[in-house]
CSV table of C-alpha atoms and ligand atoms in Angstrom, one decimal:
chain,number,residue,atom,x,y,z
A,25,MET,CA,24.9,19.6,-39.3
A,26,LEU,CA,24.1,21.0,-35.9
A,27,ARG,CA,20.8,19.2,-36.0
A,28,LYS,CA,22.4,16.0,-36.9
A,29,ILE,CA,24.9,16.3,-34.0
A,30,SER,CA,22.1,17.0,-31.5
A,31,PHE,CA,20.1,14.1,-32.8
A,32,ILE,CA,23.1,11.8,-32.3
A,33,LEU,CA,23.7,13.2,-28.8
A,34,LEU,CA,20.0,12.7,-27.9
A,35,LEU,CA,20.3,9.1,-29.1
A,36,VAL,CA,23.4,8.6,-27.0
A,37,VAL,CA,21.7,10.0,-23.9
A,38,PHE,CA,18.6,8.0,-24.5
A,39,THR,CA,20.5,4.8,-25.1
A,40,SER,CA,22.7,5.2,-22.1
A,41,THR,CA,19.7,5.9,-19.8
A,42,PHE,CA,18.0,2.9,-21.2
A,43,VAL,CA,21.1,0.7,-20.9
A,44,SER,CA,21.8,1.9,-17.4
A,45,ALA,CA,18.3,1.1,-16.2
A,46,GLN,CA,19.1,-2.5,-17.3
A,47,LYS,CA,22.3,-2.7,-15.4
A,48,LYS,CA,22.4,-5.6,-13.0
A,49,LEU,CA,24.9,-6.9,-10.4
A,50,GLY,CA,23.6,-10.4,-10.0
A,51,ASN,CA,21.3,-12.8,-11.9
A,52,GLU,CA,18.4,-13.2,-9.6
A,53,THR,CA,15.0,-13.2,-11.4
A,54,ASP,CA,12.0,-11.1,-10.2
A,55,ALA,CA,10.3,-14.2,-9.0
A,56,GLN,CA,13.3,-15.3,-7.0
A,57,LYS,CA,13.5,-11.8,-5.5
A,58,GLN,CA,9.9,-11.9,-4.5
A,59,GLU,CA,10.3,-15.3,-2.9
A,60,ARG,CA,13.4,-14.1,-1.0
A,61,MET,CA,11.5,-11.1,0.3
A,62,LYS,CA,8.2,-12.8,1.0
A,63,TRP,CA,8.5,-12.8,4.8
A,64,TRP,CA,9.3,-9.1,4.7
A,65,THR,CA,6.4,-8.0,2.4
A,66,ASP,CA,4.1,-10.2,4.4
A,67,ALA,CA,5.3,-8.7,7.7
A,68,ARG,CA,4.5,-5.1,6.8
A,69,PHE,CA,5.5,-3.7,10.2
A,70,GLY,CA,8.9,-3.4,11.9
A,71,MET,CA,10.7,-1.6,14.6
A,72,PHE,CA,13.7,0.6,14.0
A,73,ILE,CA,16.0,1.1,17.1
A,74,HIS,CA,18.4,4.0,17.2
A,75,TRP,CA,20.7,3.6,20.1
A,76,GLY,CA,24.2,4.7,20.7
A,77,LEU,CA,26.4,7.1,22.7
A,78,TYR,CA,24.2,10.0,21.5
A,79,SER,CA,21.3,8.7,23.6
A,80,GLN,CA,23.1,10.3,26.6
A,81,ALA,CA,23.2,13.8,25.0
A,82,ALA,CA,19.5,13.2,24.6
A,83,ARG,CA,19.2,15.9,21.9
A,84,HIS,CA,19.4,14.1,18.5
A,85,GLU,CA,21.6,11.4,17.1
A,86,TRP,CA,23.3,14.1,15.0
A,87,VAL,CA,24.4,16.1,18.1
A,88,LYS,CA,28.1,15.7,17.1
A,89,HIS,CA,27.4,17.4,13.8
A,90,ASN,CA,24.9,19.9,15.2
A,91,GLU,CA,27.3,21.1,17.8
A,92,HIS,CA,30.5,20.7,15.7
A,93,MET,CA,32.1,18.5,18.3
A,94,THR,CA,35.6,17.1,18.0
A,95,ASN,CA,36.4,13.5,19.0
A,96,GLU,CA,37.8,14.8,22.2
A,97,GLU,CA,34.7,16.7,23.0
A,98,TYR,CA,32.5,13.7,22.3
A,99,GLN,CA,34.7,11.4,24.4
A,100,LYS,CA,32.7,12.1,27.6
A,101,TYR,CA,29.8,10.0,26.1
A,102,PHE,CA,32.1,7.0,25.6
A,103,ASP,CA,33.5,7.4,29.1
A,104,GLN,CA,30.1,7.7,30.7
A,105,PHE,CA,28.1,5.0,28.8
A,106,ASN,CA,26.5,2.5,31.2
A,107,PRO,CA,23.0,1.3,30.2
A,108,ASP,CA,22.2,-0.4,33.4
A,109,HIS,CA,18.5,-1.1,32.6
A,110,PHE,CA,19.2,-2.7,29.2
A,111,ASP,CA,16.8,-5.7,28.8
A,112,PRO,CA,16.5,-6.6,25.1
A,113,THR,CA,13.9,-9.3,25.9
A,114,LYS,CA,11.6,-6.6,27.2
A,115,TRP,CA,12.2,-4.6,24.0
A,116,ALA,CA,11.5,-7.7,21.9
A,117,LYS,CA,8.3,-8.4,23.8
A,118,GLU,CA,7.0,-4.9,23.4
A,119,ALA,CA,7.8,-4.9,19.7
A,120,LYS,CA,6.1,-8.2,19.2
A,121,ALA,CA,3.0,-7.1,21.1
A,122,ALA,CA,2.8,-4.0,19.0
A,123,GLY,CA,2.5,-6.3,16.0
A,124,MET,CA,6.0,-5.7,14.7
A,125,ARG,CA,7.6,-8.7,13.0
A,126,TYR,CA,11.1,-7.5,12.5
A,127,ALA,CA,13.6,-5.1,14.0
A,128,VAL,CA,16.6,-3.2,12.8
A,129,LEU,CA,19.1,-1.9,15.4
A,130,THR,CA,21.9,0.6,14.8
A,131,THR,CA,25.1,-1.4,15.2
A,132,LYS,CA,27.1,1.8,14.4
A,133,HIS,CA,25.6,5.2,13.7
A,134,HIS,CA,27.3,8.3,12.1
A,135,GLU,CA,29.2,8.9,15.4
A,136,GLY,CA,31.2,5.8,14.5
A,137,PHE,CA,30.8,3.9,17.8
A,138,ALA,CA,30.4,0.2,17.5
A,139,MET,CA,27.7,-1.3,19.6
A,140,PHE,CA,29.3,-4.7,19.1
A,141,ASP,CA,32.6,-6.3,19.8
A,142,SER,CA,34.6,-5.4,16.7
A,143,LYS,CA,38.2,-6.6,16.3
A,144,TYR,CA,39.0,-3.5,14.2
A,145,THR,CA,38.5,-0.7,16.7
A,146,ASP,CA,38.8,0.2,20.3
A,147,TYR,CA,35.8,2.6,19.9
A,148,LYS,CA,33.3,-0.1,20.9
A,149,VAL,CA,30.8,-1.0,23.5
A,150,THR,CA,32.9,-3.7,25.2
A,151,ASN,CA,35.4,-1.0,26.2
A,152,THR,CA,32.8,1.0,28.0
A,153,HIS,CA,31.2,0.4,31.4
A,154,ALA,CA,28.7,-1.7,29.5
A,155,LYS,CA,31.4,-4.3,28.9
A,156,ARG,CA,29.1,-6.5,26.8
A,157,ASP,CA,28.3,-6.9,23.2
A,158,LEU,CA,24.9,-5.3,23.0
A,159,VAL,CA,24.3,-6.3,19.4
A,160,ARG,CA,24.6,-10.0,20.4
A,161,GLU,CA,22.2,-9.6,23.2
A,162,TYR,CA,19.7,-7.9,20.9
A,163,VAL,CA,20.0,-10.6,18.3
A,164,ASP,CA,19.5,-13.4,20.8
A,165,ALA,CA,16.5,-11.7,22.5
A,166,PHE,CA,14.6,-10.8,19.3
A,167,ARG,CA,15.3,-14.1,17.7
A,168,ALA,CA,14.0,-15.9,20.8
A,169,GLN,CA,10.7,-13.9,20.4
A,170,GLY,CA,10.4,-15.2,16.9
A,171,MET,CA,11.2,-11.8,15.3
A,172,LYS,CA,13.4,-11.3,12.3
A,173,VAL,CA,16.6,-9.4,13.0
A,174,GLY,CA,18.2,-6.6,11.1
A,175,PHE,CA,21.3,-4.4,11.4
A,176,TYR,CA,21.6,-0.7,10.6
A,177,TYR,CA,25.2,0.2,9.7
A,178,SER,CA,26.2,3.8,9.0
A,179,LEU,CA,28.4,4.3,6.0
A,180,LEU,CA,29.3,7.7,7.4
A,181,ASP,CA,31.7,7.8,10.3
A,182,TRP,CA,32.5,10.9,12.2
A,183,HIS,CA,35.1,9.2,14.4
A,184,HIS,CA,37.4,7.2,12.1
A,185,PRO,CA,40.8,8.9,11.5
A,186,ASP,CA,40.8,7.9,7.8
A,187,TYR,CA,37.3,9.1,7.0
A,188,THR,CA,37.7,12.1,4.8
A,189,MET,CA,35.8,15.4,5.1
A,190,ASP,CA,32.4,16.0,3.5
A,191,ASP,CA,29.6,18.5,4.0
A,192,VAL,CA,28.1,17.0,7.0
A,193,HIS,CA,31.3,16.0,8.9
A,194,PRO,CA,31.2,17.8,12.3
A,195,LEU,CA,34.6,19.3,11.7
A,196,THR,CA,33.6,21.1,8.5
A,197,GLN,CA,30.6,22.9,9.8
A,198,VAL,CA,32.1,26.2,10.9
A,199,ASP,CA,34.8,26.7,8.2
A,200,THR,CA,33.5,25.4,4.9
A,201,SER,CA,36.4,26.6,2.8
A,202,GLN,CA,38.3,24.2,0.6
A,203,ALA,CA,41.5,25.1,2.5
A,204,ASN,CA,40.0,23.8,5.7
A,205,TYR,CA,38.9,20.6,3.9
A,206,ASP,CA,42.4,20.1,2.6
A,207,ARG,CA,44.0,20.8,6.0
A,208,LEU,CA,41.7,18.3,7.7
A,209,ASN,CA,42.1,15.7,5.0
A,210,LYS,CA,45.9,15.5,5.4
A,211,GLY,CA,46.8,12.0,6.3
A,212,ARG,CA,43.3,10.6,5.9
A,213,ASP,CA,42.9,7.7,3.5
A,214,MET,CA,39.4,6.6,2.4
A,215,ALA,CA,40.8,3.4,1.0
A,216,LYS,CA,41.7,2.4,4.6
A,217,TYR,CA,38.3,3.4,5.8
A,218,ARG,CA,36.6,1.4,3.1
A,219,GLN,CA,38.5,-1.7,4.2
A,220,TYR,CA,37.5,-1.0,7.8
A,221,MET,CA,33.8,-0.9,6.8
A,222,ARG,CA,34.2,-4.1,4.9
A,223,ASN,CA,35.8,-5.7,7.9
A,224,GLN,CA,33.1,-4.6,10.3
A,225,ILE,CA,30.3,-5.6,8.0
A,226,THR,CA,32.0,-9.0,7.6
A,227,GLU,CA,32.0,-9.3,11.4
A,228,LEU,CA,28.4,-8.4,11.6
A,229,LEU,CA,27.4,-10.8,8.9
A,230,THR,CA,29.4,-13.8,10.1
A,231,ASN,CA,29.4,-13.7,13.9
A,232,TYR,CA,25.7,-13.4,14.6
A,233,GLY,CA,24.0,-16.2,12.7
A,234,LYS,CA,21.4,-15.5,10.0
A,235,ILE,CA,20.8,-11.7,9.6
A,236,ASP,CA,17.5,-10.9,7.9
A,237,VAL,CA,17.9,-7.2,7.0
A,238,LEU,CA,20.9,-4.9,6.4
A,239,TRP,CA,20.1,-1.2,6.5
A,240,LEU,CA,23.1,0.8,5.2
A,241,ASP,CA,23.0,4.6,5.6
A,242,TRP,CA,23.5,6.7,3.4
A,243,SER,CA,24.8,8.2,0.1
A,244,TRP,CA,24.5,11.7,-1.3
A,245,ASP,CA,22.6,12.3,-4.5
A,246,LYS,CA,24.8,11.8,-7.5
A,247,GLY,CA,26.7,15.0,-8.4
A,248,ALA,CA,26.8,16.4,-4.9
A,249,LYS,CA,30.0,18.4,-4.7
A,250,ARG,CA,31.3,17.4,-1.3
A,251,GLY,CA,29.3,14.3,-0.5
A,252,LYS,CA,30.0,10.7,-0.7
A,253,GLY,CA,28.6,7.8,-2.7
A,254,GLU,CA,29.2,4.6,-4.6
A,255,ASP,CA,32.9,5.2,-5.3
A,256,ASP,CA,33.7,6.4,-1.8
A,257,TRP,CA,32.0,3.4,-0.2
A,258,GLY,CA,33.1,0.9,-2.8
A,259,SER,CA,29.4,0.0,-3.0
A,260,VAL,CA,29.4,-2.5,-5.8
A,261,GLU,CA,32.0,-4.6,-4.1
A,262,LEU,CA,30.4,-4.1,-0.7
A,263,LEU,CA,27.0,-5.3,-1.9
A,264,LYS,CA,28.6,-8.3,-3.5
A,265,LEU,CA,30.3,-9.2,-0.3
A,266,VAL,CA,27.1,-8.8,1.7
A,267,ARG,CA,25.2,-11.1,-0.6
A,268,LYS,CA,28.0,-13.6,-0.5
A,269,LEU,CA,28.1,-13.7,3.3
A,270,GLN,CA,24.3,-13.8,3.7
A,271,PRO,CA,22.6,-14.9,0.5
A,272,GLY,CA,19.1,-14.5,1.9
A,273,ILE,CA,19.5,-11.0,3.3
A,274,ILE,CA,17.4,-8.0,2.4
A,275,VAL,CA,19.3,-4.8,1.8
A,276,ASN,CA,18.0,-1.3,1.6
A,277,ASN,CA,18.7,1.2,-1.2
A,278,ARG,CA,21.1,3.7,0.3
A,279,LEU,CA,24.4,2.5,-1.2
A,280,GLY,CA,24.1,5.0,-4.1
A,281,LEU,CA,23.6,2.2,-6.7
A,282,SER,CA,20.4,3.4,-8.3
A,283,GLU,CA,21.8,2.7,-11.8
A,284,TYR,CA,21.5,-1.0,-11.0
A,285,SER,CA,18.1,-2.6,-10.9
A,286,ASP,CA,19.4,-4.8,-8.1
A,287,GLY,CA,21.5,-2.2,-6.3
A,288,GLY,CA,19.1,-2.4,-3.3
A,289,ASP,CA,16.0,-4.5,-2.5
A,290,PHE,CA,13.7,-1.8,-1.3
A,291,MET,CA,13.1,2.0,-1.4
A,292,THR,CA,13.3,4.0,1.9
A,293,PRO,CA,11.0,7.1,1.9
A,294,GLU,CA,12.0,8.7,5.1
A,295,GLN,CA,9.7,10.8,7.3
A,296,VAL,CA,7.3,11.5,4.5
A,297,SER,CA,3.6,12.3,4.8
A,298,THR,CA,0.9,9.7,4.1
A,299,LYS,CA,0.0,11.6,0.9
A,300,GLU,CA,3.6,11.2,-0.3
A,301,LEU,CA,3.3,7.4,-0.1
A,302,GLU,CA,0.8,7.1,-2.9
A,303,PRO,CA,3.3,7.3,-5.8
A,304,TYR,CA,5.2,4.3,-4.4
A,305,LYS,CA,2.3,1.9,-5.2
A,306,GLY,CA,3.6,-1.0,-7.2
A,307,LYS,CA,7.2,-0.6,-6.0
A,308,THR,CA,9.0,-2.4,-3.1
A,309,TRP,CA,9.4,0.0,-0.2
A,310,GLU,CA,9.5,0.7,3.5
A,311,THR,CA,8.8,4.1,5.0
A,312,CYS,CA,10.9,4.8,8.1
A,313,GLN,CA,9.3,7.1,10.6
A,314,THR,CA,9.9,8.4,14.1
A,315,PHE,CA,7.5,8.8,17.0
A,316,SER,CA,8.7,12.4,17.3
A,317,GLY,CA,11.2,14.3,15.2
A,318,SER,CA,14.5,12.6,16.0
A,319,TRP,CA,15.8,9.0,15.7
A,320,GLY,CA,18.0,9.0,18.8
A,321,TYR,CA,16.4,9.6,22.2
A,322,TYR,CA,15.5,13.3,22.5
A,323,ARG,CA,14.4,14.1,26.0
A,324,ASP,CA,12.9,17.6,25.3
A,325,GLU,CA,11.1,16.9,22.1
A,326,ASN,CA,7.4,17.2,22.5
A,327,SER,CA,6.1,16.8,19.0
A,328,TRP,CA,5.1,13.1,19.4
A,329,LYS,CA,2.7,11.7,16.8
A,330,THR,CA,-0.7,10.8,18.1
A,331,HIS,CA,-2.1,7.2,18.1
A,332,ARG,CA,-4.2,8.1,15.1
A,333,GLN,CA,-1.3,9.5,13.2
A,334,LEU,CA,0.7,6.3,13.8
A,335,LEU,CA,-2.3,4.1,12.8
A,336,ASP,CA,-2.7,6.2,9.6
A,337,LEU,CA,0.9,5.7,8.7
A,338,LEU,CA,0.6,1.9,9.1
A,339,ILE,CA,-2.7,1.6,7.2
A,340,THR,CA,-1.7,4.0,4.5
A,341,SER,CA,1.6,2.1,4.0
A,342,VAL,CA,-0.2,-1.2,3.5
A,343,SER,CA,-2.9,0.3,1.4
A,344,ASN,CA,-0.2,1.4,-1.0
A,345,GLY,CA,1.7,-1.9,-0.9
A,346,GLY,CA,4.5,-1.0,1.4
A,347,ASN,CA,6.0,-1.5,4.9
A,348,LEU,CA,6.3,0.8,7.9
A,349,ILE,CA,9.3,0.7,10.2
A,350,LEU,CA,8.6,2.8,13.3
A,351,ASN,CA,11.6,4.0,15.3
A,352,VAL,CA,12.2,3.9,19.0
A,353,GLY,CA,15.2,5.7,20.5
A,354,PRO,CA,15.9,4.0,23.8
A,355,THR,CA,17.3,6.1,26.7
A,356,ALA,CA,20.9,6.0,27.9
A,357,ARG,CA,19.9,3.5,30.6
A,358,GLY,CA,18.7,1.2,27.8
A,359,GLU,CA,15.0,1.6,28.2
A,360,PHE,CA,12.1,2.7,26.0
A,361,ASP,CA,10.9,6.0,27.3
A,362,TYR,CA,7.3,6.1,28.7
A,363,ARG,CA,6.1,8.0,25.6
A,364,ALA,CA,7.4,5.3,23.3
A,365,THR,CA,5.9,2.5,25.5
A,366,ASN,CA,2.5,4.3,25.5
A,367,ALA,CA,2.6,4.6,21.7
A,368,LEU,CA,3.6,0.9,21.4
A,369,ASP,CA,0.9,-0.1,23.8
A,370,SER,CA,-1.7,1.7,21.8
A,371,MET,CA,-0.6,0.0,18.6
A,372,ALA,CA,-0.7,-3.4,20.4
A,373,TYR,CA,-4.3,-2.7,21.4
A,374,TRP,CA,-5.3,-2.0,17.8
A,375,MET,CA,-3.2,-4.7,16.2
A,376,HIS,CA,-4.5,-7.4,18.5
A,377,ALA,CA,-7.9,-6.8,17.0
A,378,ASN,CA,-7.1,-5.8,13.5
A,379,ASP,CA,-3.8,-7.3,12.4
A,380,LYS,CA,-5.4,-9.4,9.7
A,381,ALA,CA,-5.9,-6.2,7.8
A,382,ILE,CA,-2.2,-5.5,7.9
A,383,TYR,CA,-0.2,-8.8,7.6
A,384,ASN,CA,-0.1,-10.3,4.1
A,385,CYS,CA,-2.0,-7.4,2.8
A,386,THR,CA,-1.5,-4.8,0.0
A,387,TYR,CA,-3.5,-2.3,-2.0
A,388,ALA,CA,-7.0,-3.3,-3.2
A,389,PRO,CA,-7.7,-4.4,-6.8
A,390,ALA,CA,-8.5,-1.4,-9.0
A,391,GLU,CA,-12.2,-2.3,-9.3
A,392,PHE,CA,-12.7,-1.4,-5.6
A,393,LYS,CA,-12.9,2.3,-4.8
A,394,ALA,CA,-12.5,3.3,-1.2
A,395,PRO,CA,-15.8,4.4,0.4
A,396,ASP,CA,-15.8,8.0,1.7
A,397,HIS,CA,-13.6,8.6,4.7
A,398,THR,CA,-12.0,5.1,4.5
A,399,LYS,CA,-8.9,3.4,3.3
A,400,LEU,CA,-8.7,-0.1,1.8
A,401,THR,CA,-6.2,-2.9,2.4
A,402,TYR,CA,-6.5,-6.3,0.7
A,403,ASN,CA,-5.3,-9.9,1.3
A,404,PRO,CA,-5.0,-11.5,-2.1
A,405,GLN,CA,-4.6,-15.0,-0.7
A,406,THR,CA,-7.8,-15.0,1.3
A,407,LYS,CA,-9.6,-12.5,-1.0
A,408,ARG,CA,-10.7,-10.4,2.0
A,409,LEU,CA,-11.0,-6.7,1.6
A,410,TYR,CA,-10.6,-4.4,4.6
A,411,VAL,CA,-12.3,-1.1,5.0
A,412,HIS,CA,-10.6,1.1,7.5
A,413,ILE,CA,-13.2,3.5,8.8
A,414,TYR,CA,-11.5,6.9,9.5
A,415,ASP,CA,-14.8,8.8,10.3
A,416,TYR,CA,-17.5,6.7,11.8
A,417,PRO,CA,-20.8,7.7,10.1
A,418,ALA,CA,-23.3,9.2,12.5
A,419,ASP,CA,-26.3,7.7,10.7
A,420,GLY,CA,-24.7,4.2,10.7
A,421,LYS,CA,-24.7,4.0,6.9
A,422,LEU,CA,-21.6,3.1,5.0
A,423,ILE,CA,-22.0,3.2,1.2
A,424,LEU,CA,-19.8,0.7,-0.6
A,425,PRO,CA,-19.6,2.2,-4.2
A,426,ALA,CA,-20.4,-0.3,-6.9
A,427,TYR,CA,-19.7,-3.2,-4.6
A,428,ASN,CA,-23.0,-4.9,-5.5
A,429,GLY,CA,-22.5,-8.6,-6.5
A,430,LYS,CA,-18.9,-8.6,-5.3
A,431,VAL,CA,-19.4,-9.3,-1.5
A,432,LYS,CA,-20.3,-12.6,0.2
A,433,TYR,CA,-20.1,-11.6,3.8
A,434,ALA,CA,-19.4,-8.6,6.0
A,435,GLN,CA,-18.2,-8.3,9.6
A,436,PHE,CA,-16.3,-6.2,12.0
A,437,LEU,CA,-12.7,-7.5,12.2
A,438,ASN,CA,-12.3,-6.8,15.9
A,439,ASP,CA,-15.1,-9.1,17.1
A,440,TYR,CA,-16.3,-10.9,14.0
A,441,SER,CA,-19.8,-9.5,14.5
A,442,GLU,CA,-21.9,-9.7,11.4
A,443,LEU,CA,-22.7,-6.5,9.5
A,444,ARG,CA,-25.8,-6.5,7.4
A,445,TYR,CA,-26.1,-4.8,4.0
A,446,THR,CA,-28.6,-4.2,1.2
A,447,THR,CA,-28.3,-3.2,-2.4
A,448,ALA,CA,-28.8,0.6,-2.6
A,449,ALA,CA,-31.5,2.2,-4.7
A,450,ASN,CA,-29.1,2.8,-7.6
A,451,GLY,CA,-28.7,-1.0,-8.0
A,452,THR,CA,-24.9,-0.8,-7.9
A,453,ASP,CA,-23.8,0.3,-4.5
A,454,LEU,CA,-24.1,-1.7,-1.3
A,455,GLU,CA,-25.4,0.0,1.9
A,456,LEU,CA,-23.8,-1.4,5.0
A,457,THR,CA,-25.5,-0.9,8.4
A,458,LEU,CA,-23.1,-0.1,11.2
A,459,PRO,CA,-24.1,-0.2,14.9
A,460,LYS,CA,-24.7,3.2,16.6
A,461,ASN,CA,-21.8,2.6,18.9
A,462,LYS,CA,-18.5,2.8,17.3
A,463,PRO,CA,-16.3,-0.2,18.3
A,464,PRO,CA,-13.6,0.9,20.8
A,465,TYR,CA,-10.9,1.4,18.2
A,466,ASN,CA,-9.7,4.7,16.8
A,467,ILE,CA,-10.0,3.3,13.3
A,468,PRO,CA,-12.3,0.3,13.2
A,469,VAL,CA,-12.1,-2.2,10.4
A,470,VAL,CA,-14.8,-3.9,8.4
A,471,GLU,CA,-13.8,-7.2,6.8
A,472,LEU,CA,-15.5,-8.1,3.5
A,473,THR,CA,-15.3,-11.6,2.1
A,474,LEU,CA,-15.4,-11.2,-1.6
A,475,GLN,CA,-17.2,-13.4,-4.1
B,16,LIG,C1,19.0,9.7,8.1
B,16,LIG,C2,19.8,10.2,9.2
B,16,LIG,C3,19.9,9.2,10.4
B,16,LIG,C4,18.8,8.2,10.5
B,16,LIG,C5,18.3,7.7,9.2
B,16,LIG,C6,17.1,6.8,9.3
B,16,LIG,O1,19.7,9.3,7.0
B,16,LIG,O2,21.1,10.5,8.9
B,16,LIG,O3,20.2,9.9,11.5
B,16,LIG,O4,19.5,7.1,11.1
B,16,LIG,O5,18.0,8.7,8.4
B,16,LIG,O6,16.4,6.6,8.2
């Protein structure tokens, strides 16, 4: 009897898992989705921009949470905000030069401050010394440079009077008792906050023309005790609204709708190592990464990634079939800090010479094994295979394992100079001869035209 019950239970669990994996909100086919996302998968490289009142604290965009500030204590940043050097055309030009093809700006972060002129709040940029809709200026400037434009919008809101308590709210950090939650939640109404979000997202998706990406942030894992998700945000209805307002838009996966196969367009591995990107091969994803540790401008942080680390992130993303969105946290004056500009310049230098190994590329066909100390990317349309040389061989020999008969021509990508090769003694490998002097790129790229 017991056995029978557990069998039935197992069957129920199995069937429900199976059925839930099939759940769908819309009726788009895989081919239609691929077509809708084509510009994005081809682009491979984007710029994240985290900018808000927290840029003035200059010590992390979570400063309100980290320091348990009340709205009153945080008000000084609103009163002070005056980004007198804001020049989004300059931003857009830097992003474009670095090889980025799209950008995503924080229109509202967890602090709840609207960087746009919203009808539904006074807590907005047009009421500060800035007096302008900075989101509009960003959209216009990036579009004018031929970049795709995206909006980040925080589902969390640490300012709104109807937003209920959860485990990261600044007001729950000291006293985590349920009694404190209950006390603080008095008079708060998530239904009203949900409507507020819908209203603001509607504004963002109707008043600024075509928006290419929407980056909603974030939901707790299912089952978290005092964290929010699908039901709190009204995610199903929200996503339907988004798709209705902007049918072509690409939406990330942080609405907590993982039981739906179309509950988000791409996965968002955050601040992971290059090793951790490998399992994402074959999926649709974008890894989001900072130059240093924080997203918002952090003056005293010194752990900036090196040029090589940034390059490795970009190459490894593409070699596993994904995108990289690299974050800049502009200062309170509205500028990219010199460290960010240096990092972008170094990417610009590399991308100018090697971007063909990034755009429209993905992982190599299984028959091609990466030679030692290299990573591969591949353009399926042009049938070019790109060998990214991480350690330049001192003897100038690069063994291409079992590539014999598969290659038509070899050259450096940076200057299209021919590289000669011969069949190795084993009859299956190719032996490529590289010049003594390494080309002046941290990671040079060999382009192989395949048979
Ligand atoms: C996290 C953080 C947030 C940042 C985001 C970017 O969810 O809460 O500060 O904006 O990641 O991926």
